PDB file of C-alpha atoms in Angstrom:
ATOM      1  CA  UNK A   1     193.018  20.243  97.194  1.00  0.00           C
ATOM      2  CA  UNK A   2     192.994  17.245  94.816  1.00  0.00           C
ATOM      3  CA  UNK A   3     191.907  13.636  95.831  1.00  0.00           C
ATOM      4  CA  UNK A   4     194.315  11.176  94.762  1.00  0.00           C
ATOM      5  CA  UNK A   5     193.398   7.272  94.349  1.00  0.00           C
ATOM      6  CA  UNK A   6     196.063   4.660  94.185  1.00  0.00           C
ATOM      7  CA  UNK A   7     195.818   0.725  93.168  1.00  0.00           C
ATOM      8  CA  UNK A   8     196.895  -1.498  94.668  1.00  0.00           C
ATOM      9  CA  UNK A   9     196.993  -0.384  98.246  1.00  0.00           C
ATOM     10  CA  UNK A  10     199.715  -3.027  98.515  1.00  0.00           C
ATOM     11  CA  UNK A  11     201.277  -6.330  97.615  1.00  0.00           C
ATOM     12  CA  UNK A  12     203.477  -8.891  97.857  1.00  0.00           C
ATOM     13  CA  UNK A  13     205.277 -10.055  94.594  1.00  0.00           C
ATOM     14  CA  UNK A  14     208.006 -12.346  93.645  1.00  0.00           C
ATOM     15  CA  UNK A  15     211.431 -11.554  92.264  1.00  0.00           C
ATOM     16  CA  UNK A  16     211.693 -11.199  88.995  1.00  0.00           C
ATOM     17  CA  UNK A  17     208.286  -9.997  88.323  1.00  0.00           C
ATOM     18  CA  UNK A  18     206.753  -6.753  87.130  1.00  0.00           C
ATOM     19  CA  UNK A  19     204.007  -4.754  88.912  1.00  0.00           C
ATOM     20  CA  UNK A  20     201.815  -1.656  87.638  1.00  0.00           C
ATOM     21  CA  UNK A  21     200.720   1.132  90.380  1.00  0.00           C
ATOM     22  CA  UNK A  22     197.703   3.462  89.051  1.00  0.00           C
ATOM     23  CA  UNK A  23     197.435   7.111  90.109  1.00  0.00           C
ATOM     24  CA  UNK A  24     194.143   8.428  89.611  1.00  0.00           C
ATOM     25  CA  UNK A  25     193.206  12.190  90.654  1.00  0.00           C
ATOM     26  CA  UNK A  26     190.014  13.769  90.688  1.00  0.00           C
ATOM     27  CA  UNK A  27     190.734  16.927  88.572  1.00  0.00           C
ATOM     28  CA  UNK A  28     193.023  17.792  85.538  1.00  0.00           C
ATOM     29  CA  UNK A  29     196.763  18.477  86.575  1.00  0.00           C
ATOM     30  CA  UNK A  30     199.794  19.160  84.369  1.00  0.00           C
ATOM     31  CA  UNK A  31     202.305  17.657  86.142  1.00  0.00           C
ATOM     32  CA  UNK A  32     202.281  14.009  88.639  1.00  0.00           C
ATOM     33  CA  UNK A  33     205.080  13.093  90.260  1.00  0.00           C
ATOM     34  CA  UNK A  34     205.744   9.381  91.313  1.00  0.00           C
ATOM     35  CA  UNK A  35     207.793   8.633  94.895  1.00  0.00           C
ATOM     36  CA  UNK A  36     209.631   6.046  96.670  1.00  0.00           C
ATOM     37  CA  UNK A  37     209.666   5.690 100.082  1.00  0.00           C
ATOM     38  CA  UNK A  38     211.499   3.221 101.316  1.00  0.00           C
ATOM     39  CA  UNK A  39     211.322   1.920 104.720  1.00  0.00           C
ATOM     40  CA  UNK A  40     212.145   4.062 107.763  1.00  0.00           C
ATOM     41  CA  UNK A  41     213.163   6.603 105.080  1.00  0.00           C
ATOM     42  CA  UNK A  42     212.067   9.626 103.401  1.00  0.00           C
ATOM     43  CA  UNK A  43     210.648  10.208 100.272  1.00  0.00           C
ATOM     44  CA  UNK A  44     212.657  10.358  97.217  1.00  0.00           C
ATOM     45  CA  UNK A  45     211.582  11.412  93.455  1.00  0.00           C
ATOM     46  CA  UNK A  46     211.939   8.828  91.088  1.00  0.00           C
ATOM     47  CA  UNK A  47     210.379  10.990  88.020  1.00  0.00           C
ATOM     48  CA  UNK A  48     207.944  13.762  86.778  1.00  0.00           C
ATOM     49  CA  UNK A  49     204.900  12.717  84.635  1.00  0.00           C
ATOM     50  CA  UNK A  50     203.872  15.776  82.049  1.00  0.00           C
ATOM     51  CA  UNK A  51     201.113  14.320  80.014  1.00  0.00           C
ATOM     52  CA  UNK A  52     201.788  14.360  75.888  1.00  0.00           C
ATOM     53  CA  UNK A  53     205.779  13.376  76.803  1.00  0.00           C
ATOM     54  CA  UNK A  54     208.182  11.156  78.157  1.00  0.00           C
ATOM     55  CA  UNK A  55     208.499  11.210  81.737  1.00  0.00           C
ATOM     56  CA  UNK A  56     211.729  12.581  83.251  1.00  0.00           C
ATOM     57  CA  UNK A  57     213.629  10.695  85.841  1.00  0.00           C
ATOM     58  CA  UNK A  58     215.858  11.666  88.207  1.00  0.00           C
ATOM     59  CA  UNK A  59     219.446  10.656  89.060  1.00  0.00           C
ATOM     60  CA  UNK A  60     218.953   6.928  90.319  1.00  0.00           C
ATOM     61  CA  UNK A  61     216.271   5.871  88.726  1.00  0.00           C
ATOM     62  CA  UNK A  62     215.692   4.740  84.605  1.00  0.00           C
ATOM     63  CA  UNK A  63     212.933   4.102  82.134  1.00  0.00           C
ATOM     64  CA  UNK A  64     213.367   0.523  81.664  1.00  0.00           C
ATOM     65  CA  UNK A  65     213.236  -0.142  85.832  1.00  0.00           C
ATOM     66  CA  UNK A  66     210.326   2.397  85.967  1.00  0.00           C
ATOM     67  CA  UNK A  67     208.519   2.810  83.208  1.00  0.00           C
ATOM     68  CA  UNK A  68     205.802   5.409  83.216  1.00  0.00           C
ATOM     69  CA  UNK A  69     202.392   6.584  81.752  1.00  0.00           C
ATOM     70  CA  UNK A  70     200.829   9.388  81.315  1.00  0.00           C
ATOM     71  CA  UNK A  71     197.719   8.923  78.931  1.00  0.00           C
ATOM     72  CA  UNK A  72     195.907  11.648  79.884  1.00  0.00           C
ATOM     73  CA  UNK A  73     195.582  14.392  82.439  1.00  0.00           C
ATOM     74  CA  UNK A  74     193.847  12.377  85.298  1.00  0.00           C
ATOM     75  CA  UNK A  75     195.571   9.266  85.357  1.00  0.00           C
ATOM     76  CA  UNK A  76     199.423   7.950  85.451  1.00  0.00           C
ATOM     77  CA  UNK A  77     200.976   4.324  85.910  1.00  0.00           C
ATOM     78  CA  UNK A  78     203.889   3.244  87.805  1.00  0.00           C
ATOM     79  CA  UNK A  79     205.601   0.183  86.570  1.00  0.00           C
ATOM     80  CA  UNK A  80     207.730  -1.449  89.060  1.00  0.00           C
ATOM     81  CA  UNK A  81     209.881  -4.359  86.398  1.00  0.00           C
ATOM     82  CA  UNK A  82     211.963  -7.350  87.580  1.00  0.00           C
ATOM     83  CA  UNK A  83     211.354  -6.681  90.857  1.00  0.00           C
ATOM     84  CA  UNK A  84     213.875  -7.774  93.400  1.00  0.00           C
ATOM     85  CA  UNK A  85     213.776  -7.248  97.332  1.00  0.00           C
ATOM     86  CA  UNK A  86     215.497  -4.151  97.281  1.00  0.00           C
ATOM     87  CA  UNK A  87     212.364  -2.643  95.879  1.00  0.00           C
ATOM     88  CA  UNK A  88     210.127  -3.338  98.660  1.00  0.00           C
ATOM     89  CA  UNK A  89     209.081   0.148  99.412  1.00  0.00           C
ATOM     90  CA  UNK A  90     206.029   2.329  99.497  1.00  0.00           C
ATOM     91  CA  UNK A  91     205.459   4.123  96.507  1.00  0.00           C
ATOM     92  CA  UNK A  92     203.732   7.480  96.315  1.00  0.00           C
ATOM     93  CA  UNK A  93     202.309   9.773  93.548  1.00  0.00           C
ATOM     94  CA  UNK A  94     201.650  13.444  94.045  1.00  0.00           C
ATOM     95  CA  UNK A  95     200.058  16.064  92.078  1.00  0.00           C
ATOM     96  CA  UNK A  96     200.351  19.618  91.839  1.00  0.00           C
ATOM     97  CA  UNK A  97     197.233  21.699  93.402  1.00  0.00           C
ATOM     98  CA  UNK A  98     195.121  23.243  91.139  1.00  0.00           C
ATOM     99  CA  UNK A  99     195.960  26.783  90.216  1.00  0.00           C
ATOM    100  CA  UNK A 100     198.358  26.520  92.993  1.00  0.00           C
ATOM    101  CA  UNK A 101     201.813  24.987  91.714  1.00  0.00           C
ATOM    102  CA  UNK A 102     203.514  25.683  94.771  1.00  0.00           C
ATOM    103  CA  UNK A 103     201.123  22.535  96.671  1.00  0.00           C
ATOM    104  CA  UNK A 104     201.821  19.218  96.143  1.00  0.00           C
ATOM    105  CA  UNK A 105     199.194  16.841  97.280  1.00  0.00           C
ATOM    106  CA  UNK A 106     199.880  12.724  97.741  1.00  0.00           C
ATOM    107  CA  UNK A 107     197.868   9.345  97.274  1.00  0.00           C
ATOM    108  CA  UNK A 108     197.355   7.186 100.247  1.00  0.00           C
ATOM    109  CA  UNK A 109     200.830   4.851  98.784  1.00  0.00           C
ATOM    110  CA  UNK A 110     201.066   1.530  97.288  1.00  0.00           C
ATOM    111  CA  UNK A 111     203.088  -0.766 100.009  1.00  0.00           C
ATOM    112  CA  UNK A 112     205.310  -2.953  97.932  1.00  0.00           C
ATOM    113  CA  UNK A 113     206.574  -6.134  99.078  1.00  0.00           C
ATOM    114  CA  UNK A 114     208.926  -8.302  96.857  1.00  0.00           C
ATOM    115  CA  UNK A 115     209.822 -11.963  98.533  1.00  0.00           C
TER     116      UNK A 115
ATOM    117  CA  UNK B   1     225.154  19.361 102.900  1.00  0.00           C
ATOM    118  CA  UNK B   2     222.853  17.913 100.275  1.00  0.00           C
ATOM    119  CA  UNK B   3     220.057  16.226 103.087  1.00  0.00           C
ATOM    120  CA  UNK B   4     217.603  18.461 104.399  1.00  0.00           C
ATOM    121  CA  UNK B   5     218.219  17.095 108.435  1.00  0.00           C
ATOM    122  CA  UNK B   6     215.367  16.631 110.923  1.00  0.00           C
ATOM    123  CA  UNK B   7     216.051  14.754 114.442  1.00  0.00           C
ATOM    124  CA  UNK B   8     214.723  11.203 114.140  1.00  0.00           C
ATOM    125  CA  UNK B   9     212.547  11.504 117.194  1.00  0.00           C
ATOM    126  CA  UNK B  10     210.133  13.726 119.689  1.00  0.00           C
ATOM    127  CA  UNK B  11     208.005  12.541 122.283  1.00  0.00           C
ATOM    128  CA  UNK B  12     205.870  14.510 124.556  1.00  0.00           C
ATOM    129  CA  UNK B  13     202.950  15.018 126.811  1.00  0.00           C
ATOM    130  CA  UNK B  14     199.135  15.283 126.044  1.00  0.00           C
ATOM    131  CA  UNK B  15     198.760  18.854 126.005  1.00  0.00           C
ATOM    132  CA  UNK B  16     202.222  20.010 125.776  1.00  0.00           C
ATOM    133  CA  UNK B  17     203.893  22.025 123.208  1.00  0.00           C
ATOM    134  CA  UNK B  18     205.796  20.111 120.205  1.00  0.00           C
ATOM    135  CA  UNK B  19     208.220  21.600 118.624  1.00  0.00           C
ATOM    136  CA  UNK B  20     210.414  19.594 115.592  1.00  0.00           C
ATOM    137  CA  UNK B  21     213.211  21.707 113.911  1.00  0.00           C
ATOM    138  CA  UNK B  22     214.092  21.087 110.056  1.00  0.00           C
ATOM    139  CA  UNK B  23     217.795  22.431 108.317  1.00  0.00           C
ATOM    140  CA  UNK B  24     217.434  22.787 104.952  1.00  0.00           C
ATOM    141  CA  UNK B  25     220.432  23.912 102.265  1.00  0.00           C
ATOM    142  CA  UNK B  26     218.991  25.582  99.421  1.00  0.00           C
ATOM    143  CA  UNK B  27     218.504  29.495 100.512  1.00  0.00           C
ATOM    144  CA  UNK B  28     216.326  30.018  97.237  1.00  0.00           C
ATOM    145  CA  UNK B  29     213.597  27.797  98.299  1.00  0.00           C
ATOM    146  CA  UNK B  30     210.909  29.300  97.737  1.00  0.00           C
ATOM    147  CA  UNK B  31     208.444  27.863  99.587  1.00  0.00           C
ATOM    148  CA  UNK B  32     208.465  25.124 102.782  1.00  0.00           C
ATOM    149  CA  UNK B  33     206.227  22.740 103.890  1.00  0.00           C
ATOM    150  CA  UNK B  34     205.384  20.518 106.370  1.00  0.00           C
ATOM    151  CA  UNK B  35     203.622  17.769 105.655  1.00  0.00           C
ATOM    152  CA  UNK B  36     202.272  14.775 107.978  1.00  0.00           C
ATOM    153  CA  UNK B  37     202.569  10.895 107.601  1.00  0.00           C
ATOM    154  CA  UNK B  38     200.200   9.072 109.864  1.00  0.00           C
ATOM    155  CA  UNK B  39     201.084   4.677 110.048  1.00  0.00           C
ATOM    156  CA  UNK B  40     199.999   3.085 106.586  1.00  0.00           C
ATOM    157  CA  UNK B  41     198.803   6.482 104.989  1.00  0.00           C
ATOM    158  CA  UNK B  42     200.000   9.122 102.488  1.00  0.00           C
ATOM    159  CA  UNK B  43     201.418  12.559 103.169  1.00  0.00           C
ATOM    160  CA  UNK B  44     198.982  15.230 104.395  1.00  0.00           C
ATOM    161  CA  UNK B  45     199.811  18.812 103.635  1.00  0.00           C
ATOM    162  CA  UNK B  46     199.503  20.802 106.838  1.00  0.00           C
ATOM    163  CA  UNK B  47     200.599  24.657 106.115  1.00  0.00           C
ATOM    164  CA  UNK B  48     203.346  26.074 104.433  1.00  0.00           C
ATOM    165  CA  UNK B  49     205.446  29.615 104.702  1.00  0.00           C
ATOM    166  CA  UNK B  50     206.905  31.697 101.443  1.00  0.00           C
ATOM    167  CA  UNK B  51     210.370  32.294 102.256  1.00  0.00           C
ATOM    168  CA  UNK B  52     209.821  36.001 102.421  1.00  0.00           C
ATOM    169  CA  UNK B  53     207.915  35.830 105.829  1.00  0.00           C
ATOM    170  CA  UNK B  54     209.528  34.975 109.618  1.00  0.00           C
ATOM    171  CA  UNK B  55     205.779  33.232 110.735  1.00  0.00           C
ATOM    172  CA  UNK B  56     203.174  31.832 110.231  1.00  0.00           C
ATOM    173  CA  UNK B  57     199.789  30.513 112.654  1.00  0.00           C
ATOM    174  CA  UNK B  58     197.000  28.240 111.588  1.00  0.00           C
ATOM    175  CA  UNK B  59     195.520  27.491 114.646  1.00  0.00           C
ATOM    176  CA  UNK B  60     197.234  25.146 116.668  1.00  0.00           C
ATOM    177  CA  UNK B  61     200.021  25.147 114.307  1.00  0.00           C
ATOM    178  CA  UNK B  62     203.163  27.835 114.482  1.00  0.00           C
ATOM    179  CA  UNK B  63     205.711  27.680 111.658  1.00  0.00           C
ATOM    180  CA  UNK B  64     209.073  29.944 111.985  1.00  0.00           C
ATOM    181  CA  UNK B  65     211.619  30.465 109.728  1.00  0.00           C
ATOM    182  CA  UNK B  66     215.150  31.460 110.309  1.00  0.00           C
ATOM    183  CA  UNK B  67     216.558  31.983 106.557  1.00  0.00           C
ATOM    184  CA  UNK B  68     220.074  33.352 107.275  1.00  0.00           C
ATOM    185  CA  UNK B  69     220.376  29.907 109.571  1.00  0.00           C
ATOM    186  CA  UNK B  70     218.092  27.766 106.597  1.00  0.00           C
ATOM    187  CA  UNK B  71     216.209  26.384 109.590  1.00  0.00           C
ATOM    188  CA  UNK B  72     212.544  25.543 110.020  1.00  0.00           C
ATOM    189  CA  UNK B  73     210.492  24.871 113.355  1.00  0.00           C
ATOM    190  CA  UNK B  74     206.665  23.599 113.358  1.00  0.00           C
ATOM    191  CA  UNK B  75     205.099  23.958 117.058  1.00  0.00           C
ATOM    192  CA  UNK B  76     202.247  22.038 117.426  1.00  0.00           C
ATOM    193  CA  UNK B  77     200.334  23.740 120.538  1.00  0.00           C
ATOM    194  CA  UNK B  78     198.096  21.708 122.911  1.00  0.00           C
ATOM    195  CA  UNK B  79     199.407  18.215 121.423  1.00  0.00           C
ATOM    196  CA  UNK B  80     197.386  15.647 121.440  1.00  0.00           C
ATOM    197  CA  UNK B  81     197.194  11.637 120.750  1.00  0.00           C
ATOM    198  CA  UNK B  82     195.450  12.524 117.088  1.00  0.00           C
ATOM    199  CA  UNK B  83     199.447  14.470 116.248  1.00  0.00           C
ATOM    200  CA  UNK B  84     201.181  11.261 116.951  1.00  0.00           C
ATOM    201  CA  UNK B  85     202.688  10.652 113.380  1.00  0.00           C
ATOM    202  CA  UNK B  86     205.951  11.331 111.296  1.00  0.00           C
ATOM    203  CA  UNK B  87     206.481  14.811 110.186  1.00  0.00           C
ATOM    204  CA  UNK B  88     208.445  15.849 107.307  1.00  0.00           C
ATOM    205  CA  UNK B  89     209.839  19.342 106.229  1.00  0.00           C
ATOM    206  CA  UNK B  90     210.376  19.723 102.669  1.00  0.00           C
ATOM    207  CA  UNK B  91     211.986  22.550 100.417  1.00  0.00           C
ATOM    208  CA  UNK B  92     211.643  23.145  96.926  1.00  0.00           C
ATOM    209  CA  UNK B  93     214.329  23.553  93.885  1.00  0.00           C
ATOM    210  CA  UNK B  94     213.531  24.551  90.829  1.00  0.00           C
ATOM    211  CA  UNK B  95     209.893  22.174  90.761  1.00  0.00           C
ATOM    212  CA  UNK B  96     211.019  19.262  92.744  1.00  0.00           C
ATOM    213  CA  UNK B  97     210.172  18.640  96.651  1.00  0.00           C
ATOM    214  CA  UNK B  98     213.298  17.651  98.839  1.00  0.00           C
ATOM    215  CA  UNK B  99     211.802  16.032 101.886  1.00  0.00           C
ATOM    216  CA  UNK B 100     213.897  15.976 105.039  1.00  0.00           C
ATOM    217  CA  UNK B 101     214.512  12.705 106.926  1.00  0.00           C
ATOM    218  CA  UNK B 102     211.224  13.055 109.107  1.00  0.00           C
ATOM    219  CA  UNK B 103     210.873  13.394 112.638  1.00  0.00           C
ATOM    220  CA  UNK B 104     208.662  10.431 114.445  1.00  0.00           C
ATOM    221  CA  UNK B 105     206.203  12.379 117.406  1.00  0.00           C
ATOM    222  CA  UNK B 106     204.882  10.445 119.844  1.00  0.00           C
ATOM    223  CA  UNK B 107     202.685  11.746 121.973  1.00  0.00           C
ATOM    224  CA  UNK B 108     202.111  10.341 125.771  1.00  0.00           C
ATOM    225  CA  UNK B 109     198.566  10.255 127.288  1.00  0.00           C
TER     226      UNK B 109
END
C-alpha cells in the first residue's frame, strides 16, 4: 500500500479567496486522483492527475475552479479558487497501488471551511 | 439508476454480526470494494472481490456478491466498538471509483 500525506489537515478561509491542498505519496504512481466529499455525503471525483499532462476533470467540476498540478510523480496540488461556502467540504486525494491498478489508496483529507 | 445505494444507517451489538448491503448499476465492474471512513480520517481499504467470484473471507470480514441482482453485502463478524465508522461500497467504470452513499455503523457496548 502507498502512504499518502496531505497539507493542510484543515482550514477555515474566507470567501473569495484561493487555497492550495498538497498530496504527497511515498512511492512513484502514474495516476492521483483528487476528491470531494462534502458533508454527510459521499465522495465524488473532481479530476485525474497523470503527471507530464493536463489533468482531466469530470462533469461538474473545471480548470479555472480547480486547478491542478502534477510536477512530478510523487506529488500533486489541489487549488481550491474564489472560494465561497458552498465549497466547504473535505477534500481527498487517492493514488493507485503500486503494480496493482485495481487499489486505490486515500490521504487522511483536507477539511475545508469557507466563512 | 446512476447512484450506487447503501442504507444510511446500522447499529448493533458488541459482538454481533453486521451486515450493510450495497446496489450498484454497472454489471461490468470489475472489481468492488469496501472501504472504511472512521470520524476526521481518510478512507481505509478493507478487502475487495473480482466480479468473477460469489465470496470472499478475510478474517472477520465476509464479502458476497450477487451479480445478476448488482448487490454487495460486507458482514463484519464479532463487531466490535473499534468497527464503529462509515462504510462505503464502491464500483469501478472504466478507471474511475463510484462510491455509494455510505452506511453509518454504530456499534453498542
Amino acid at each position: 500500500s502507498a502512504v499518502i500525506s496531505q497539507k493542510p489537515s484543515r482550514d477555515i478561509c474566507q470567501r473569495g479567496t484561493s487555497l492550495t491542498i498538497q498530496c504527497q505519496v511515498d512511492s512513484q504512481v502514474t495516476m492521483m486522483f483528487w476528491y470531494r466529499q462534502q458533508p454527510g455525503q459521499s465522495l465524488t471525483l473532481i479530476a485525474t492527475a497523470n503527471q507530464g499532462s493536463e489533468a482531466t476533470y469530470e462533469s461538474g467540476f473545471v480548470i479555472d475552479k480547480f486547478p491542478i498540478s502534477r510536477p512530478n510523480l510523487t506529488f500533486s496540488t489541489l487549488t481550491v479558487s474564489n472560494m465561497s461556502p458552498e465549497d466547504s467540504s473535505i477534500y481527498l486525494c487517492s493514488v493507485e497501488g503500486q503494480g496493482t491498478s485495481y487499489e486505490q489508496y486515500f490521504g487522511p483529507g483536507t477539511r475545508l471551511t469557507v466563512t | 439508476g446512476e447512484d450506487v445505494e447503501q442504507s444510511l444507517f446500522l447499529s448493533v451489538r458488541e459482538g454481533d454480526s453486521s451486515v450493510i448491503n450495497c446496489t450498484y448499476t454497472d454489471s461490468s465492474s470489475t472489481y468492488l470494494y469496501w472501504y472504511k471512513q472512521e470520524p476526521g480520517a481518510g478512507l481505509q481499504l478493507l478487502t475487495y472481490i473480482f466480479s468473477n467470484m460469489d465470496m470472499k473471507q478475510d478474517q472477520r470480514l465476509t464479502v458476497l456478491l450477487n451479480k445478476k441482482d448488482k448487490h454487495l453485502s460486507l458482514r463484519i463478524a464479532d463487531t466490535q466498538t473499534g468497527d464503529s465508522a462509515i462504510y462505503f461500497c464502491a464500483e469501478t467504470r472504466s478507471y474511475k471509483y463510484i462510491f455509494g452513499t455510505g452506511t453509518r455503523l454504530k456499534v453498542l457496548a
